[in-house]
């Protein structure tokens, strides 16, 4: 029952993150990418700050070390780059594109990039990684090149670049995994939000009316997606094993496409849908070696 509880919680997280693509799409129509990212990150800081203060009041907050500040700086910098590419991508699509679905499937390719990066450094070298890469390339061909090489959406290129940096983000987090997760998460949002704010002051033009129009998507992305989503992910992964967690969270791309269809009336063409399915299968395929490793370890554990 505990594992089922964890899976259901993570399913809710995947849904929350999938719907976030709709929020990003709506906000991208009225405010700049840097303004949106600065707002959502600072809201996430405010939300997570509540838990930090609660832990501090109970004497459960470890002292901030030099390693923590350095880790937060690097993780936040990479997060800023990844978010900037992604939000700029979403805002650059024409009104006729199925933005949420395309962005959701392309964003999920970060899993492929993680597998490839691990393969390059000599970890988890296996045939399935190559299969995942081939599937993802085929999927992106059908999803992105619907009108030929000369007419690919610039947003697709930015989304793939974003996926690369989100993969790098995961690897940098892994380097600092021994640090307090809540503190490092809050610090990364501070860094990413501060950098986005500086860029917003230079590059974005903003009116109060436009900001108010984007307020609901900003609140959703900052509080629900970043704050609540992050918290529920931690809770869910306490009950579900890593392999099951990764598979359930992969459904984010599917929920993004469904949310775009239900909330915005976005419809993927048959070709785009087929490409999205191939990308989704590639994501699953890339995770199979880790899933098998987890189950082997569980099987070999003494009872």
XYZ file of C-alpha atoms in Angstrom:
303
model
C 0.000 0.000 0.000
C 2.857 2.390 0.750
C 4.346 1.851 -2.706
C 0.939 2.473 -4.311
C 0.609 5.645 -2.250
C 4.010 6.817 -3.464
C 3.175 6.056 -7.097
C -0.127 7.960 -6.862
C 1.647 10.967 -5.341
C 4.269 10.914 -8.108
C 1.511 10.583 -10.697
C 0.067 13.812 -9.293
C 3.528 15.402 -9.568
C 3.762 14.381 -13.238
C 0.314 15.895 -13.811
C 1.291 19.133 -12.053
C 4.474 19.447 -14.095
C 2.661 18.591 -17.323
C 0.062 21.304 -16.773
C 2.911 23.746 -16.041
C 3.659 23.817 -19.780
C 0.207 25.346 -20.310
C 0.957 27.966 -17.644
C 4.268 28.759 -19.331
C 2.532 29.038 -22.695
C -0.108 31.462 -21.394
C 2.454 33.592 -19.562
C 4.722 33.651 -22.608
C 1.998 35.439 -24.555
C 2.130 38.528 -22.335
C 5.454 38.764 -20.449
C 9.110 38.108 -21.238
C 10.849 34.819 -20.483
C 13.208 36.323 -17.900
C 10.402 38.126 -16.071
C 8.406 34.905 -15.859
C 11.354 32.838 -14.647
C 12.388 35.418 -12.053
C 8.838 35.551 -10.692
C 8.350 31.774 -10.529
C 11.727 31.168 -8.891
C 11.231 33.782 -6.190
C 7.759 32.389 -5.470
C 9.330 28.945 -5.123
C 11.867 30.418 -2.681
C 9.039 31.929 -0.623
C 7.182 28.607 -0.539
C 10.209 26.467 0.353
C 11.355 29.139 2.798
C 8.369 28.256 4.991
C 9.745 24.737 5.435
C 13.269 26.048 6.025
C 12.025 28.347 8.801
C 10.065 25.483 10.341
C 13.159 23.270 10.363
C 15.242 26.115 11.792
C 12.761 26.634 14.622
C 13.132 22.944 15.510
C 16.925 23.103 15.318
C 16.976 20.759 12.317
C 18.757 23.069 9.876
C 22.464 22.294 9.339
C 24.917 25.220 9.094
C 25.520 26.629 5.614
C 28.917 25.423 4.418
C 31.162 26.711 1.641
C 30.271 23.564 -0.303
C 26.565 24.383 0.019
C 27.038 27.920 -1.343
C 29.224 26.657 -4.185
C 26.765 23.879 -5.045
C 23.810 26.240 -4.959
C 25.639 28.669 -7.242
C 26.489 26.063 -9.894
C 23.116 24.297 -9.756
C 21.269 27.618 -9.899
C 23.369 28.821 -12.841
C 22.611 25.701 -14.885
C 18.926 25.879 -13.896
C 18.812 29.510 -15.056
C 20.209 28.565 -18.481
C 17.845 25.591 -18.845
C 14.777 27.614 -17.818
C 15.750 30.508 -20.078
C 15.981 28.251 -23.119
C 12.709 26.511 -22.278
C 10.607 29.616 -21.643
C 12.085 31.388 -24.675
C 11.222 28.298 -26.733
C 7.616 28.227 -25.554
C 7.175 31.950 -26.209
C 8.652 31.715 -29.723
C 6.158 29.242 -31.209
C 3.448 30.539 -33.559
C -0.150 30.483 -32.347
C -0.961 27.527 -34.625
C 1.563 25.164 -32.983
C 0.643 22.618 -30.302
C 3.072 24.287 -27.916
C 2.439 22.348 -24.695
C 2.584 18.912 -26.304
C 5.671 19.623 -28.414
C 7.499 21.252 -25.515
C 6.548 18.463 -23.119
C 7.851 15.686 -25.350
C 11.019 17.585 -26.298
C 11.691 18.504 -22.676
C 11.538 14.817 -21.717
C 14.594 14.127 -23.884
C 16.727 15.320 -20.959
C 16.564 11.662 -19.865
C 18.264 10.675 -23.138
C 20.953 13.316 -22.644
C 21.602 12.035 -19.106
C 22.007 8.485 -20.436
C 24.345 9.645 -23.208
C 26.451 11.723 -20.799
C 26.714 8.721 -18.470
C 27.737 6.555 -21.434
C 30.434 9.051 -22.467
C 32.077 8.953 -19.031
C 31.942 5.147 -18.994
C 28.887 4.566 -16.801
C 26.009 2.281 -17.881
C 27.386 1.598 -21.351
C 24.797 -0.683 -22.926
C 22.883 -1.372 -26.105
C 19.649 0.141 -24.768
C 21.216 3.605 -24.562
C 21.958 3.440 -28.289
C 18.388 2.256 -28.962
C 17.026 5.163 -26.907
C 19.130 7.657 -28.867
C 17.940 6.260 -32.215
C 14.303 6.271 -31.063
C 14.575 9.856 -29.801
C 16.153 11.070 -33.051
C 13.404 9.371 -35.063
C 10.793 10.801 -32.712
C 12.160 14.325 -33.008
C 12.226 13.934 -36.792
C 8.495 13.212 -36.892
C 7.676 15.712 -34.143
C 9.762 18.659 -35.329
C 10.404 18.287 -39.059
C 6.779 18.351 -40.126
C 7.472 20.898 -42.865
C 10.995 19.976 -43.956
C 14.464 20.920 -42.713
C 14.152 24.521 -43.864
C 11.031 25.213 -41.799
C 11.791 23.746 -38.374
C 10.430 25.827 -35.497
C 13.127 27.786 -33.692
C 11.298 26.849 -30.492
C 12.074 23.171 -31.131
C 15.803 23.942 -31.258
C 15.581 25.951 -28.037
C 13.600 23.166 -26.334
C 16.259 20.580 -27.203
C 18.955 22.954 -25.907
C 16.904 23.325 -22.726
C 16.691 19.531 -22.358
C 20.484 19.315 -22.630
C 20.945 21.821 -19.805
C 18.275 20.155 -17.655
C 20.280 16.933 -18.074
C 23.405 18.826 -17.025
C 21.395 20.215 -14.101
C 20.686 16.666 -12.899
C 24.360 15.704 -13.161
C 25.472 18.795 -11.232
C 22.887 18.021 -8.528
C 24.281 14.485 -8.335
C 27.734 15.937 -7.662
C 26.341 17.729 -4.584
C 23.842 15.024 -3.545
C 25.271 14.751 -0.010
C 24.161 18.299 0.806
C 20.816 19.126 2.422
C 18.248 18.770 -0.385
C 15.837 21.461 0.824
C 18.580 24.033 1.398
C 20.286 23.374 -1.945
C 16.942 23.527 -3.756
C 16.005 26.839 -2.164
C 19.451 28.264 -2.922
C 19.302 27.197 -6.576
C 15.985 29.042 -6.957
C 17.537 32.164 -5.387
C 20.449 32.068 -7.854
C 18.278 31.286 -10.897
C 15.725 33.922 -9.904
C 18.378 36.594 -9.322
C 20.043 35.960 -12.692
C 16.653 35.992 -14.429
C 15.765 39.277 -12.711
C 18.995 40.913 -13.897
C 18.298 39.776 -17.467
C 14.666 40.896 -17.208
C 15.749 44.414 -16.256
C 17.978 44.535 -19.339
C 16.009 42.650 -21.987
C 12.316 42.514 -21.005
C 9.749 45.266 -21.234
C 6.913 44.950 -18.738
C 3.708 46.742 -17.895
C 1.731 46.237 -14.709
C -1.303 45.177 -16.765
C 0.677 42.435 -18.519
C 2.107 41.201 -15.234
C -1.365 40.962 -13.704
C -2.577 39.072 -16.768
C 0.220 36.534 -16.281
C -0.172 36.363 -12.494
C -2.169 33.109 -12.350
C 0.300 31.206 -14.589
C 3.190 32.652 -12.541
C 1.607 31.507 -9.267
C 0.950 28.065 -10.708
C 4.516 27.686 -12.001
C 6.141 29.097 -8.868
C 4.006 27.714 -6.053
C 2.263 24.646 -7.495
C 4.845 23.364 -10.005
C 8.115 24.306 -8.284
C 7.031 24.459 -4.631
C 4.288 21.852 -4.214
C 5.631 19.648 -7.019
C 9.100 19.504 -5.492
C 7.699 18.746 -2.015
C 5.374 16.001 -3.268
C 8.233 14.474 -5.262
C 10.250 14.083 -2.069
C 7.248 12.555 -0.259
C 6.392 10.217 -3.142
C 9.946 8.935 -3.509
C 9.992 7.982 0.169
C 7.409 5.300 -0.594
C 8.175 4.332 -4.210
C 11.460 2.850 -5.421
C 13.640 4.954 -7.787
C 12.799 2.849 -10.840
C 9.040 3.214 -10.381
C 9.481 6.909 -9.587
C 11.370 7.583 -12.821
C 8.785 5.756 -14.928
C 5.825 7.570 -13.375
C 7.487 10.989 -13.649
C 8.133 10.273 -17.345
C 4.385 10.683 -17.871
C 4.906 14.450 -17.530
C 5.212 14.722 -21.322
C 1.940 12.847 -21.859
C 0.138 15.069 -19.358
C 1.580 18.147 -21.097
C 0.029 17.051 -24.397
C -3.303 16.244 -22.712
C -3.328 19.557 -20.818
C -2.616 21.466 -24.022
C -5.524 19.683 -25.725
C -8.031 20.095 -22.860
C -7.155 23.606 -21.669
C -5.943 25.289 -24.866
C -7.489 23.185 -27.618
C -4.040 22.299 -28.994
C -4.055 19.244 -31.235
C -0.965 17.356 -32.347
C -1.091 16.124 -35.934
C -0.841 12.388 -36.538
C 2.813 12.794 -37.492
C 3.584 14.890 -34.400
C 1.737 12.442 -32.133
C 3.699 9.510 -33.581
C 6.930 11.427 -32.996
C 5.887 12.142 -29.416
C 5.202 8.444 -28.809
C 8.668 7.546 -30.149
C 10.277 10.126 -27.850
C 8.291 8.751 -24.892
C 9.408 5.194 -25.717
C 13.003 6.436 -25.971
C 12.727 7.954 -22.493
C 11.427 4.655 -21.088
C 14.125 2.696 -22.932
C 16.879 4.927 -21.531
C 15.719 4.151 -17.988
C 15.518 0.360 -18.355
C 19.192 -0.288 -17.353
C 18.718 1.648 -14.101
C 15.398 -0.107 -13.471
C 17.008 -3.529 -13.945
C 19.881 -2.547 -11.666
C 17.466 -1.510 -8.900
C 15.518 -4.761 -9.109
C 18.726 -6.832 -9.168
C 19.937 -5.054 -6.042
C 16.584 -5.594 -4.340
C 16.646 -9.284 -5.285
C 20.154 -9.732 -3.884
C 19.386 -7.974 -0.611
C 19.296 -10.308 2.415
C 15.821 -10.859 3.815
